[in-house]
Amino acid sequence: MKKKKSKKNKLHSNLRDQKLGQTKNSAKLVLFVFGIGPIIGIIIFLYSKGFFNSPTI
């Protein structure tokens, strides 16, 4: 015999999948901010200090 999934189970699994998707998106956002953010900050800092200017002789 096959069991039919009740609407309650289907709704619960759908909510769980939706929460998992939100968790993945927020994890990607956090990794982007804390991974790329400091690199961009360091580049801006070095540029402001003249690190990327060619030396004059």
PDB file of N, CA and C in Angstrom:
ATOM      1  N   MET A   1       0.827  -1.195   0.000  1.00  0.00           N
ATOM      2  CA  MET A   1       0.000   0.000   0.000  1.00  0.00           C
ATOM      3  C   MET A   1       0.868   1.255   0.000  1.00  0.00           C
ATOM      4  N   LYS A   2       0.440   2.220  -0.767  1.00  0.00           N
ATOM      5  CA  LYS A   2       1.149   3.496  -0.795  1.00  0.00           C
ATOM      6  C   LYS A   2       0.498   4.451   0.193  1.00  0.00           C
ATOM      7  N   LYS A   3       1.355   5.177   0.895  1.00  0.00           N
ATOM      8  CA  LYS A   3       0.834   6.185   1.811  1.00  0.00           C
ATOM      9  C   LYS A   3       0.810   7.516   1.097  1.00  0.00           C
ATOM     10  N   LYS A   4      -0.267   8.239   1.289  1.00  0.00           N
ATOM     11  CA  LYS A   4      -0.344   9.582   0.727  1.00  0.00           C
ATOM     12  C   LYS A   4       0.232  10.558   1.735  1.00  0.00           C
ATOM     13  N   LYS A   5       0.975  11.534   1.230  1.00  0.00           N
ATOM     14  CA  LYS A   5       1.495  12.561   2.119  1.00  0.00           C
ATOM     15  C   LYS A   5       0.357  13.500   2.484  1.00  0.00           C
ATOM     16  N   SER A   6       0.269  13.799   3.745  1.00  0.00           N
ATOM     17  CA  SER A   6      -0.766  14.728   4.156  1.00  0.00           C
ATOM     18  C   SER A   6      -0.340  16.148   3.806  1.00  0.00           C
ATOM     19  N   LYS A   7      -1.304  17.036   3.776  1.00  0.00           N
ATOM     20  CA  LYS A   7      -1.001  18.426   3.457  1.00  0.00           C
ATOM     21  C   LYS A   7      -0.089  19.029   4.517  1.00  0.00           C
ATOM     22  N   LYS A   8      -0.263  18.600   5.746  1.00  0.00           N
ATOM     23  CA  LYS A   8       0.542  19.142   6.833  1.00  0.00           C
ATOM     24  C   LYS A   8       2.021  18.800   6.629  1.00  0.00           C
ATOM     25  N   ASN A   9       2.321  17.553   6.273  1.00  0.00           N
ATOM     26  CA  ASN A   9       3.704  17.154   6.016  1.00  0.00           C
ATOM     27  C   ASN A   9       4.277  17.916   4.831  1.00  0.00           C
ATOM     28  N   LYS A  10       3.483  18.074   3.787  1.00  0.00           N
ATOM     29  CA  LYS A  10       3.953  18.767   2.595  1.00  0.00           C
ATOM     30  C   LYS A  10       4.248  20.231   2.916  1.00  0.00           C
ATOM     31  N   LEU A  11       3.389  20.860   3.688  1.00  0.00           N
ATOM     32  CA  LEU A  11       3.579  22.252   4.065  1.00  0.00           C
ATOM     33  C   LEU A  11       4.820  22.395   4.936  1.00  0.00           C
ATOM     34  N   HIS A  12       5.000  21.461   5.865  1.00  0.00           N
ATOM     35  CA  HIS A  12       6.155  21.516   6.767  1.00  0.00           C
ATOM     36  C   HIS A  12       7.457  21.361   5.991  1.00  0.00           C
ATOM     37  N   SER A  13       7.509  20.439   5.051  1.00  0.00           N
ATOM     38  CA  SER A  13       8.739  20.236   4.281  1.00  0.00           C
ATOM     39  C   SER A  13       9.010  21.435   3.379  1.00  0.00           C
ATOM     40  N   ASN A  14       7.947  22.054   2.877  1.00  0.00           N
ATOM     41  CA  ASN A  14       8.109  23.237   2.030  1.00  0.00           C
ATOM     42  C   ASN A  14       8.685  24.393   2.853  1.00  0.00           C
ATOM     43  N   LEU A  15       8.207  24.576   4.059  1.00  0.00           N
ATOM     44  CA  LEU A  15       8.729  25.629   4.939  1.00  0.00           C
ATOM     45  C   LEU A  15      10.188  25.360   5.285  1.00  0.00           C
ATOM     46  N   ARG A  16      10.522  24.102   5.534  1.00  0.00           N
ATOM     47  CA  ARG A  16      11.898  23.739   5.872  1.00  0.00           C
ATOM     48  C   ARG A  16      12.832  24.032   4.696  1.00  0.00           C
ATOM     49  N   ASP A  17      12.403  23.710   3.473  1.00  0.00           N
ATOM     50  CA  ASP A  17      13.210  23.995   2.285  1.00  0.00           C
ATOM     51  C   ASP A  17      13.389  25.495   2.097  1.00  0.00           C
ATOM     52  N   GLN A  18      12.330  26.245   2.387  1.00  0.00           N
ATOM     53  CA  GLN A  18      12.404  27.698   2.242  1.00  0.00           C
ATOM     54  C   GLN A  18      13.391  28.282   3.251  1.00  0.00           C
ATOM     55  N   LYS A  19      13.358  27.792   4.488  1.00  0.00           N
ATOM     56  CA  LYS A  19      14.289  28.273   5.507  1.00  0.00           C
ATOM     57  C   LYS A  19      15.719  27.907   5.138  1.00  0.00           C
ATOM     58  N   LEU A  20      15.931  26.736   4.586  1.00  0.00           N
ATOM     59  CA  LEU A  20      17.263  26.298   4.173  1.00  0.00           C
ATOM     60  C   LEU A  20      17.792  27.203   3.070  1.00  0.00           C
ATOM     61  N   GLY A  21      16.936  27.591   2.132  1.00  0.00           N
ATOM     62  CA  GLY A  21      17.332  28.504   1.068  1.00  0.00           C
ATOM     63  C   GLY A  21      17.739  29.850   1.627  1.00  0.00           C
ATOM     64  N   GLN A  22      16.989  30.350   2.611  1.00  0.00           N
ATOM     65  CA  GLN A  22      17.334  31.629   3.227  1.00  0.00           C
ATOM     66  C   GLN A  22      18.657  31.515   3.966  1.00  0.00           C
ATOM     67  N   THR A  23      18.892  30.390   4.614  1.00  0.00           N
ATOM     68  CA  THR A  23      20.145  30.189   5.340  1.00  0.00           C
ATOM     69  C   THR A  23      21.325  30.176   4.379  1.00  0.00           C
ATOM     70  N   LYS A  24      21.157  29.495   3.253  1.00  0.00           N
ATOM     71  CA  LYS A  24      22.235  29.455   2.258  1.00  0.00           C
ATOM     72  C   LYS A  24      22.532  30.838   1.722  1.00  0.00           C
ATOM     73  N   ASN A  25      21.483  31.614   1.441  1.00  0.00           N
ATOM     74  CA  ASN A  25      21.690  32.959   0.905  1.00  0.00           C
ATOM     75  C   ASN A  25      22.366  33.852   1.925  1.00  0.00           C
ATOM     76  N   SER A  26      21.958  33.766   3.182  1.00  0.00           N
ATOM     77  CA  SER A  26      22.586  34.618   4.192  1.00  0.00           C
ATOM     78  C   SER A  26      24.030  34.180   4.435  1.00  0.00           C
ATOM     79  N   ALA A  27      24.305  32.895   4.330  1.00  0.00           N
ATOM     80  CA  ALA A  27      25.678  32.414   4.494  1.00  0.00           C
ATOM     81  C   ALA A  27      26.551  32.940   3.355  1.00  0.00           C
ATOM     82  N   LYS A  28      26.017  32.950   2.152  1.00  0.00           N
ATOM     83  CA  LYS A  28      26.772  33.482   1.013  1.00  0.00           C
ATOM     84  C   LYS A  28      27.033  34.971   1.199  1.00  0.00           C
ATOM     85  N   LEU A  29      26.036  35.688   1.712  1.00  0.00           N
ATOM     86  CA  LEU A  29      26.212  37.119   1.938  1.00  0.00           C
ATOM     87  C   LEU A  29      27.283  37.380   2.986  1.00  0.00           C
ATOM     88  N   VAL A  30      27.267  36.622   4.073  1.00  0.00           N
ATOM     89  CA  VAL A  30      28.256  36.799   5.133  1.00  0.00           C
ATOM     90  C   VAL A  30      29.653  36.480   4.612  1.00  0.00           C
ATOM     91  N   LEU A  31      29.788  35.400   3.861  1.00  0.00           N
ATOM     92  CA  LEU A  31      31.095  35.048   3.304  1.00  0.00           C
ATOM     93  C   LEU A  31      31.590  36.125   2.340  1.00  0.00           C
ATOM     94  N   PHE A  32      30.679  36.696   1.562  1.00  0.00           N
ATOM     95  CA  PHE A  32      31.069  37.742   0.622  1.00  0.00           C
ATOM     96  C   PHE A  32      31.544  38.986   1.372  1.00  0.00           C
ATOM     97  N   VAL A  33      30.765  39.407   2.379  1.00  0.00           N
ATOM     98  CA  VAL A  33      31.108  40.634   3.112  1.00  0.00           C
ATOM     99  C   VAL A  33      32.420  40.474   3.867  1.00  0.00           C
ATOM    100  N   PHE A  34      32.586  39.355   4.565  1.00  0.00           N
ATOM    101  CA  PHE A  34      33.788  39.172   5.364  1.00  0.00           C
ATOM    102  C   PHE A  34      34.969  38.620   4.563  1.00  0.00           C
ATOM    103  N   GLY A  35      34.728  38.150   3.357  1.00  0.00           N
ATOM    104  CA  GLY A  35      35.811  37.641   2.528  1.00  0.00           C
ATOM    105  C   GLY A  35      36.330  38.687   1.561  1.00  0.00           C
ATOM    106  N   ILE A  36      35.403  39.339   0.848  1.00  0.00           N
ATOM    107  CA  ILE A  36      35.780  40.313  -0.164  1.00  0.00           C
ATOM    108  C   ILE A  36      35.957  41.697   0.455  1.00  0.00           C
ATOM    109  N   GLY A  37      35.181  42.018   1.469  1.00  0.00           N
ATOM    110  CA  GLY A  37      35.217  43.338   2.098  1.00  0.00           C
ATOM    111  C   GLY A  37      36.603  43.743   2.583  1.00  0.00           C
ATOM    112  N   PRO A  38      37.274  42.921   3.384  1.00  0.00           N
ATOM    113  CA  PRO A  38      38.615  43.303   3.846  1.00  0.00           C
ATOM    114  C   PRO A  38      39.629  43.452   2.716  1.00  0.00           C
ATOM    115  N   ILE A  39      39.505  42.641   1.676  1.00  0.00           N
ATOM    116  CA  ILE A  39      40.422  42.746   0.540  1.00  0.00           C
ATOM    117  C   ILE A  39      40.244  44.101  -0.144  1.00  0.00           C
ATOM    118  N   ILE A  40      38.994  44.500  -0.345  1.00  0.00           N
ATOM    119  CA  ILE A  40      38.724  45.803  -0.958  1.00  0.00           C
ATOM    120  C   ILE A  40      39.234  46.914  -0.040  1.00  0.00           C
ATOM    121  N   GLY A  41      39.023  46.760   1.266  1.00  0.00           N
ATOM    122  CA  GLY A  41      39.509  47.753   2.223  1.00  0.00           C
ATOM    123  C   GLY A  41      41.021  47.896   2.188  1.00  0.00           C
ATOM    124  N   ILE A  42      41.724  46.786   2.116  1.00  0.00           N
ATOM    125  CA  ILE A  42      43.194  46.817   2.061  1.00  0.00           C
ATOM    126  C   ILE A  42      43.657  47.498   0.773  1.00  0.00           C
ATOM    127  N   ILE A  43      43.005  47.189  -0.344  1.00  0.00           N
ATOM    128  CA  ILE A  43      43.381  47.805  -1.625  1.00  0.00           C
ATOM    129  C   ILE A  43      43.176  49.318  -1.558  1.00  0.00           C
ATOM    130  N   ILE A  44      42.048  49.759  -1.004  1.00  0.00           N
ATOM    131  CA  ILE A  44      41.790  51.200  -0.886  1.00  0.00           C
ATOM    132  C   ILE A  44      42.835  51.850   0.023  1.00  0.00           C
ATOM    133  N   PHE A  45      43.160  51.195   1.136  1.00  0.00           N
ATOM    134  CA  PHE A  45      44.161  51.735   2.063  1.00  0.00           C
ATOM    135  C   PHE A  45      45.517  51.867   1.385  1.00  0.00           C
ATOM    136  N   LEU A  46      45.945  50.814   0.694  1.00  0.00           N
ATOM    137  CA  LEU A  46      47.248  50.862   0.021  1.00  0.00           C
ATOM    138  C   LEU A  46      47.265  51.908  -1.087  1.00  0.00           C
ATOM    139  N   TYR A  47      46.164  52.036  -1.800  1.00  0.00           N
ATOM    140  CA  TYR A  47      46.088  53.037  -2.862  1.00  0.00           C
ATOM    141  C   TYR A  47      46.199  54.444  -2.283  1.00  0.00           C
ATOM    142  N   SER A  48      45.538  54.670  -1.134  1.00  0.00           N
ATOM    143  CA  SER A  48      45.593  55.999  -0.517  1.00  0.00           C
ATOM    144  C   SER A  48      46.999  56.326  -0.016  1.00  0.00           C
ATOM    145  N   LYS A  49      47.781  55.314   0.328  1.00  0.00           N
ATOM    146  CA  LYS A  49      49.151  55.529   0.801  1.00  0.00           C
ATOM    147  C   LYS A  49      50.159  55.603  -0.348  1.00  0.00           C
ATOM    148  N   GLY A  50      49.699  55.432  -1.591  1.00  0.00           N
ATOM    149  CA  GLY A  50      50.572  55.545  -2.744  1.00  0.00           C
ATOM    150  C   GLY A  50      51.324  54.269  -3.070  1.00  0.00           C
ATOM    151  N   PHE A  51      50.834  53.153  -2.614  1.00  0.00           N
ATOM    152  CA  PHE A  51      51.510  51.879  -2.842  1.00  0.00           C
ATOM    153  C   PHE A  51      51.567  51.514  -4.326  1.00  0.00           C
ATOM    154  N   PHE A  52      50.517  51.863  -5.064  1.00  0.00           N
ATOM    155  CA  PHE A  52      50.433  51.460  -6.473  1.00  0.00           C
ATOM    156  C   PHE A  52      51.035  52.482  -7.430  1.00  0.00           C
ATOM    157  N   ASN A  53      51.540  53.583  -6.913  1.00  0.00           N
ATOM    158  CA  ASN A  53      52.192  54.576  -7.776  1.00  0.00           C
ATOM    159  C   ASN A  53      53.582  54.088  -8.144  1.00  0.00           C
ATOM    160  N   SER A  54      53.975  54.380  -9.382  1.00  0.00           N
ATOM    161  CA  SER A  54      55.312  53.962  -9.798  1.00  0.00           C
ATOM    162  C   SER A  54      56.353  54.849  -9.120  1.00  0.00           C
ATOM    163  N   PRO A  55      57.466  54.269  -8.718  1.00  0.00           N
ATOM    164  CA  PRO A  55      58.493  55.065  -8.020  1.00  0.00           C
ATOM    165  C   PRO A  55      59.179  56.037  -8.985  1.00  0.00           C
ATOM    166  N   THR A  56      59.485  57.217  -8.471  1.00  0.00           N
ATOM    167  CA  THR A  56      60.179  58.209  -9.306  1.00  0.00           C
ATOM    168  C   THR A  56      61.660  58.219  -8.924  1.00  0.00           C
ATOM    169  N   ILE A  57      62.464  58.253  -9.942  1.00  0.00           N
ATOM    170  CA  ILE A  57      63.923  58.238  -9.697  1.00  0.00           C
ATOM    171  C   ILE A  57      64.505  59.608  -9.958  1.00  0.00           C
TER     172      ILE A  57
END
